[in-house]
Coordinates of N, CA and C in Angstrom, one line a residue:
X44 N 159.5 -157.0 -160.8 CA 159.3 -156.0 -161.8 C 159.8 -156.7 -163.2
X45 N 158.8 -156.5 -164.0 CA 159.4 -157.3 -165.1 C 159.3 -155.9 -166.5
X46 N 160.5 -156.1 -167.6 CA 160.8 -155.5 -168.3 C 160.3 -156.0 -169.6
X47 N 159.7 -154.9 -170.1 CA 159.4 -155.6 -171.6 C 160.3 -154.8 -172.5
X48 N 161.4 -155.8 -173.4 CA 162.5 -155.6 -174.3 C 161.9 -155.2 -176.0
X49 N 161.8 -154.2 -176.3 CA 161.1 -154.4 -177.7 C 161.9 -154.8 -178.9
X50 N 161.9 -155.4 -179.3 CA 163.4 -156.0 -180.7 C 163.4 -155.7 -181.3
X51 N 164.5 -155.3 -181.6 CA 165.3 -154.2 -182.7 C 164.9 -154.6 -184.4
X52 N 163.9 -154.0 -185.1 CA 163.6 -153.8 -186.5 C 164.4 -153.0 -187.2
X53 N 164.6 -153.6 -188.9 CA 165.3 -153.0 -189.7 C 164.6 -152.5 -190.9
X54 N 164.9 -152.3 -192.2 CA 164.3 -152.0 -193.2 C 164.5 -153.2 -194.1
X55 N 163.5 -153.4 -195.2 CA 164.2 -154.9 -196.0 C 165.4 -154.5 -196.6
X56 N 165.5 -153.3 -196.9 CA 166.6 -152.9 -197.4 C 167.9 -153.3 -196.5
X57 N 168.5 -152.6 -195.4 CA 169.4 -152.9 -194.7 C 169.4 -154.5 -194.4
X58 N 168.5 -155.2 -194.6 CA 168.5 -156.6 -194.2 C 168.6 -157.5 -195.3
X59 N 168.3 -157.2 -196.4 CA 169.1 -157.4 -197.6 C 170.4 -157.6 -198.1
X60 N 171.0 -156.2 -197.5 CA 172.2 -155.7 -197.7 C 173.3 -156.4 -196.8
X61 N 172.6 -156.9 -195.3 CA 173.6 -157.8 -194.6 C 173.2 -158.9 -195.2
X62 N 172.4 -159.3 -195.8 CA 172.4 -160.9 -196.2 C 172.8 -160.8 -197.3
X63 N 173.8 -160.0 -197.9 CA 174.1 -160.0 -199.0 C 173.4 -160.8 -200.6
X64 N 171.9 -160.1 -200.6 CA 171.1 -160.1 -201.8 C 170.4 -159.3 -201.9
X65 N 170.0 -159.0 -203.8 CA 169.5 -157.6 -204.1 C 168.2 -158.0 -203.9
X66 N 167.6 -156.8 -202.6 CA 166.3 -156.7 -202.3 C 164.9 -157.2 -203.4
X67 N 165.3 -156.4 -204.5 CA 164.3 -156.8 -205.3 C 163.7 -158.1 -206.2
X68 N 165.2 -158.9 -206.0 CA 165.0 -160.0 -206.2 C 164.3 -161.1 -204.8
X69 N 164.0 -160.5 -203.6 CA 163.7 -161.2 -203.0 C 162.1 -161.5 -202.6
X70 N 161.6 -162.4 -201.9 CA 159.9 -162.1 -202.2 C 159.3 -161.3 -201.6
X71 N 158.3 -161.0 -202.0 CA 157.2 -159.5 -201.5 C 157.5 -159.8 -199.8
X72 N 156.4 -161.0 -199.7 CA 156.6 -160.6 -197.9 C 158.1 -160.3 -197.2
X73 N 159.4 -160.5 -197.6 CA 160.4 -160.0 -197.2 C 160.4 -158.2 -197.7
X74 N 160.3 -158.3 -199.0 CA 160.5 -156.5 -199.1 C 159.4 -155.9 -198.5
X75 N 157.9 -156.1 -198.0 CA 157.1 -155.1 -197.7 C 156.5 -155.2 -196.3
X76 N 157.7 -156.6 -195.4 CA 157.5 -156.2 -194.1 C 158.8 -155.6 -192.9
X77 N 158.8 -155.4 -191.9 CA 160.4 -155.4 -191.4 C 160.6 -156.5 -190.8
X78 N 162.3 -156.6 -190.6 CA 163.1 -158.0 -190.3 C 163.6 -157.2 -188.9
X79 N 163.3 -158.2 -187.9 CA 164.0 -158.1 -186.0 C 165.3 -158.4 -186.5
X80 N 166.0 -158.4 -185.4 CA 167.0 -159.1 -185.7 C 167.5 -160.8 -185.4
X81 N 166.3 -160.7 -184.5 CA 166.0 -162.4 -184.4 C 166.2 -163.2 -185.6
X82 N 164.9 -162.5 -186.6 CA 164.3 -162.6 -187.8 C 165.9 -162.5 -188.3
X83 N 167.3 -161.8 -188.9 CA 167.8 -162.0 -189.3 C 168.9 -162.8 -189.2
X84 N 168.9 -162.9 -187.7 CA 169.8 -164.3 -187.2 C 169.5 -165.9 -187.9
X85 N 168.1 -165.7 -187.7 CA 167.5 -167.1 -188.1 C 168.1 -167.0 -189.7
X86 N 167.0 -166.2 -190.7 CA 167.6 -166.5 -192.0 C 169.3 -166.7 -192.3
X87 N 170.4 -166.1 -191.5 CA 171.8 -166.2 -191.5 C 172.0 -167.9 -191.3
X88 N 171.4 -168.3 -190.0 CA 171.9 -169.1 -189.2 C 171.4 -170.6 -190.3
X89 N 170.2 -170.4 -190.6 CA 169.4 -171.5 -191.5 C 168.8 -170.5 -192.6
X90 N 169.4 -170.5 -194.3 CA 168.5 -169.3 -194.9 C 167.8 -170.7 -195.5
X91 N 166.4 -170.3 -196.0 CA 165.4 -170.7 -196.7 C 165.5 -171.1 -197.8
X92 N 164.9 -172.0 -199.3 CA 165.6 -172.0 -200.1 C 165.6 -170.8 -201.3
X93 N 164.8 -169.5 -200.9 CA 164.9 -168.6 -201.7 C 166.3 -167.8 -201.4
X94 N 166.4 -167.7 -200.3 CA 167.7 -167.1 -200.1 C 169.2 -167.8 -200.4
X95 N 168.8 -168.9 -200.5 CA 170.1 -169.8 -201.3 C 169.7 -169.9 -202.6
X96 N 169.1 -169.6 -203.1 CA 169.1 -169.7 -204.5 C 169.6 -168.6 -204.9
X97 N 169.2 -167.2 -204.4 CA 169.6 -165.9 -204.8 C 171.0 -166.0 -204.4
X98 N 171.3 -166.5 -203.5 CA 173.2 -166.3 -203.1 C 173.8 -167.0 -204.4
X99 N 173.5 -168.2 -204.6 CA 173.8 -169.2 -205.6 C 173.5 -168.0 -206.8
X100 N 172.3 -168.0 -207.3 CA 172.3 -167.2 -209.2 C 171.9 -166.2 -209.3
X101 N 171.8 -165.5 -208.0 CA 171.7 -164.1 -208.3 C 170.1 -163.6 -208.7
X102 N 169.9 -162.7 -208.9 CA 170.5 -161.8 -209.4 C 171.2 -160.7 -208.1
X103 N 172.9 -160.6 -208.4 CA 173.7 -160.1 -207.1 C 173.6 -158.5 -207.4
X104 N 173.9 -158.0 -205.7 CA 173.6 -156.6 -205.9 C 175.3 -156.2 -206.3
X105 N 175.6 -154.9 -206.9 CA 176.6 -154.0 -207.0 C 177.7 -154.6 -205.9
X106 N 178.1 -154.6 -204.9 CA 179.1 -155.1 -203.9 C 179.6 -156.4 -204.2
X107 N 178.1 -157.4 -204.0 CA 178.8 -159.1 -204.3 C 179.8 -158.9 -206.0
X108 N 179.0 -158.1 -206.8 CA 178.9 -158.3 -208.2 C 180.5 -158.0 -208.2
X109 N 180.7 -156.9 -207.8 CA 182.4 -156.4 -207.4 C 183.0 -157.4 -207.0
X110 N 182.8 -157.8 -205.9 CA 183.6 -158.7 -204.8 C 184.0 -160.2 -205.9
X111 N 183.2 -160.7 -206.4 CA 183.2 -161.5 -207.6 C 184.0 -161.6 -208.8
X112 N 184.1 -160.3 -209.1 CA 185.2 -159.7 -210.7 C 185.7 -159.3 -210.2
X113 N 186.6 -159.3 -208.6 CA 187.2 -158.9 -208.2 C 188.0 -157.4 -208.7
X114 N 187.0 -156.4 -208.3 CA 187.1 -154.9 -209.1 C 186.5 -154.2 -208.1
X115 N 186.5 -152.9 -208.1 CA 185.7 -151.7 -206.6 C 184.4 -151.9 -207.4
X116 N 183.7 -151.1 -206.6 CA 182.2 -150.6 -207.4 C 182.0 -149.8 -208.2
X117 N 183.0 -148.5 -207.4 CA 183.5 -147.6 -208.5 C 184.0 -148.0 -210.1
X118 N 184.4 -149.1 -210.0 CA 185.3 -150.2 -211.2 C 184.1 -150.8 -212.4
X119 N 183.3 -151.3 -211.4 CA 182.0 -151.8 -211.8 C 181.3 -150.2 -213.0
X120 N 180.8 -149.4 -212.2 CA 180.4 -148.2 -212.6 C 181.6 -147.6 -214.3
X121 N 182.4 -147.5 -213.8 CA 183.4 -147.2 -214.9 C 183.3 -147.9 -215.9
X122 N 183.1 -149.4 -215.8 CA 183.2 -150.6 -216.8 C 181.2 -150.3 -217.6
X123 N 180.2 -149.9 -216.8 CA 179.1 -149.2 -217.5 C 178.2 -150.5 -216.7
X124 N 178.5 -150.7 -215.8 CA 177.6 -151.9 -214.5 C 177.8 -151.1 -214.2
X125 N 175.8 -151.0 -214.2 CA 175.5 -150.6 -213.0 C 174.0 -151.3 -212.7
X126 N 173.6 -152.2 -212.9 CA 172.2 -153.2 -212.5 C 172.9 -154.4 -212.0
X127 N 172.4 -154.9 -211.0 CA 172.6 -156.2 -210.6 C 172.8 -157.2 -211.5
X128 N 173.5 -158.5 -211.4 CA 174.1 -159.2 -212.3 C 173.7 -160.7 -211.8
X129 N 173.4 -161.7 -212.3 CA 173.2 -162.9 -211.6 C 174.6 -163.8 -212.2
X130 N 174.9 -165.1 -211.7 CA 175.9 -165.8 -211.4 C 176.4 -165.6 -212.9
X131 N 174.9 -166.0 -213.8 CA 175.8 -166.7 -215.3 C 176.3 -165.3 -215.7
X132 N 175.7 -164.2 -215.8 CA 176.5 -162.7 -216.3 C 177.8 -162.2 -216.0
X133 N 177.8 -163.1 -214.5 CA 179.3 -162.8 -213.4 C 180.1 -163.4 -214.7
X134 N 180.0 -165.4 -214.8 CA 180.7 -165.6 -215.4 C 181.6 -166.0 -216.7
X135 N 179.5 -165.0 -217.1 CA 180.3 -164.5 -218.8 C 181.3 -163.4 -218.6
X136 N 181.2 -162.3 -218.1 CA 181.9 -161.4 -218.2 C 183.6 -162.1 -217.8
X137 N 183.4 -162.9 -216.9 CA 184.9 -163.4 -216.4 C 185.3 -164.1 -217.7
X138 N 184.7 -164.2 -218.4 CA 185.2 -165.5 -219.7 C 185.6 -164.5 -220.5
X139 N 184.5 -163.6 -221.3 CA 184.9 -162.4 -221.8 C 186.0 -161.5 -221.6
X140 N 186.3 -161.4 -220.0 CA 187.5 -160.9 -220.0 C 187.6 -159.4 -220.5
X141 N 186.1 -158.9 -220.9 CA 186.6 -157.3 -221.8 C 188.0 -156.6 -221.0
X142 N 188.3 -155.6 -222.2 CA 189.8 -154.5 -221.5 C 189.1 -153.8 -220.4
X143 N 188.3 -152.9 -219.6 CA 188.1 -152.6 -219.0 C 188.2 -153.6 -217.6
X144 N 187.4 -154.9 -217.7 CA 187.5 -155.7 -216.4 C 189.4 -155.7 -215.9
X145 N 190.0 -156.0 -217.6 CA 191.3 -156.1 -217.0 C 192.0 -155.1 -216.0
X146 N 191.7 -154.0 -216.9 CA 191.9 -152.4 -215.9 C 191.8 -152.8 -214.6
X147 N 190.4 -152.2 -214.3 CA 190.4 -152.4 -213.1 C 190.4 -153.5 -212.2
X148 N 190.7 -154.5 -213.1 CA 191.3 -155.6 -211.7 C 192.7 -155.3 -211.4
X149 N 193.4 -154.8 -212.2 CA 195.1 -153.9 -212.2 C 194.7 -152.9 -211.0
X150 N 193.7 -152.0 -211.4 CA 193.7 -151.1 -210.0 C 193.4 -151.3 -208.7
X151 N 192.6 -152.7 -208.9 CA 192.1 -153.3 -207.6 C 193.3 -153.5 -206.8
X152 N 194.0 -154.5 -207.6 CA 195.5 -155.1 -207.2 C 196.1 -154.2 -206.9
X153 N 196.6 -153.0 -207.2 CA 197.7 -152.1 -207.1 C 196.6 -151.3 -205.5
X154 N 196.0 -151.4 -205.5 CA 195.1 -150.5 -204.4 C 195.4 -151.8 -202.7
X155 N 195.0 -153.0 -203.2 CA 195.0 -153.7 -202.3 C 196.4 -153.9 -201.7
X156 N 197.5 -153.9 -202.7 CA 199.2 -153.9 -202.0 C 199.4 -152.5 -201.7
X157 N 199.1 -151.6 -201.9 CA 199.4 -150.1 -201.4 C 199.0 -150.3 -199.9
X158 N 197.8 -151.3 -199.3 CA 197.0 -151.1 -198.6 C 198.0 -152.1 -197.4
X159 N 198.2 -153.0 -198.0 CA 198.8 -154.0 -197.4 C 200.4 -152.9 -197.0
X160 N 201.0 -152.6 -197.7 CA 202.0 -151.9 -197.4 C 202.2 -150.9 -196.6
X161 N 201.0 -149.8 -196.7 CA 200.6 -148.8 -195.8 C 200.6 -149.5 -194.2
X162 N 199.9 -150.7 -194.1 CA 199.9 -151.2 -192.8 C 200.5 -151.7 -191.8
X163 N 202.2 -152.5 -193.1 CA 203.1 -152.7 -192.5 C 203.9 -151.5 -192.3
X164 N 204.3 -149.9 -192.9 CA 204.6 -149.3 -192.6 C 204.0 -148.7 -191.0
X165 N 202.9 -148.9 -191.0 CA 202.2 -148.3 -189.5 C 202.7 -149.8 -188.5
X166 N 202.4 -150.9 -188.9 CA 202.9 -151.4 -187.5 C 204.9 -151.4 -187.4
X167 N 205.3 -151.2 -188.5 CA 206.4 -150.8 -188.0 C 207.2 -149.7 -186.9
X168 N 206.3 -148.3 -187.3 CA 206.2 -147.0 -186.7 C 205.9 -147.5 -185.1
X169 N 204.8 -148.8 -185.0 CA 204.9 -148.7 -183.8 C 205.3 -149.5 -182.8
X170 N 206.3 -150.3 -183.6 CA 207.1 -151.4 -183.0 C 208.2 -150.3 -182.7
X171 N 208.9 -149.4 -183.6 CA 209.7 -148.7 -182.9 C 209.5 -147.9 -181.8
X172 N 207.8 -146.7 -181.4 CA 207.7 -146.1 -180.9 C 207.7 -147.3 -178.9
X173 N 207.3 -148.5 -179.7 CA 207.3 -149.4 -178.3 C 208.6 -149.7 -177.5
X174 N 209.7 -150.0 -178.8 CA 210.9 -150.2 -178.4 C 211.3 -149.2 -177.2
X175 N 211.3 -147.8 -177.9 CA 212.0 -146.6 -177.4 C 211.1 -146.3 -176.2
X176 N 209.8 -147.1 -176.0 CA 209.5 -146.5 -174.8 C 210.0 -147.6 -173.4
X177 N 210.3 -148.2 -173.9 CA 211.2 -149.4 -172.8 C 212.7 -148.6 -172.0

């Protein structure tokens, strides 16, 4: 008896968004067909040179664009980003430095030690609760 396995299809969209590049910047036959996951393993495992170029200069979606100026998205949006950004924009803005970027890289930072701290508070909680169960 043999089984036929049908492979898991995605949207260009979601397959974009794990390969961390903005859909629209990528070529037609990627946005107007669907990606297996085979299909996404490969481009991961070996990407093509459109997909290294777009990692390289962009133009990056909202997330990378964050991850980059090290700021939330929400941070992005407040600062008045909100269109995809390619490398050189990344790092004019990093040069420029406007008051806003500064902000919210302050809030990024104060969010990310709150976060770190919150954690060591919880694995402490449960180093005690382990102790006392001995």
């Amino acid at each position: 008896m043999t089984t036929h396995q049908t492979s898991q299809t995605m949207k260009p969209a979601t397959a974009a968004k794990k390969l961390g590049v903005y859909l629209e910047a990528t070529p037609a036959e990627f946005q107007e067909g669907v990606v297996t996951r085979a299909e996404l393993t490969a481009l991961q495992a070996d990407p093509p040179a459109w997909l290294l170029d777009l990692r390289r200069d962009g133009p990056h979606p909202r997330p990378v664009v964050a991850s980059k100026l090290s700021v939330s998205i929400a941070g992005l949006a407040r600062g008045g980003v909100t269109e995809a950004l390619t490398t050189e924009q990344i790092d004019a803005l990093k040069q420029d430095n406007p008051e806003w970027l500064q902000h919210e890289r302050s809030v990024q930072a104060a969010v990310r030690k709150d976060a770190v701290r919150i954690k060591e508070l919880q694995q402490e909680k449960q180093e005690k609760r382990a102790q006392q169960g001995k």
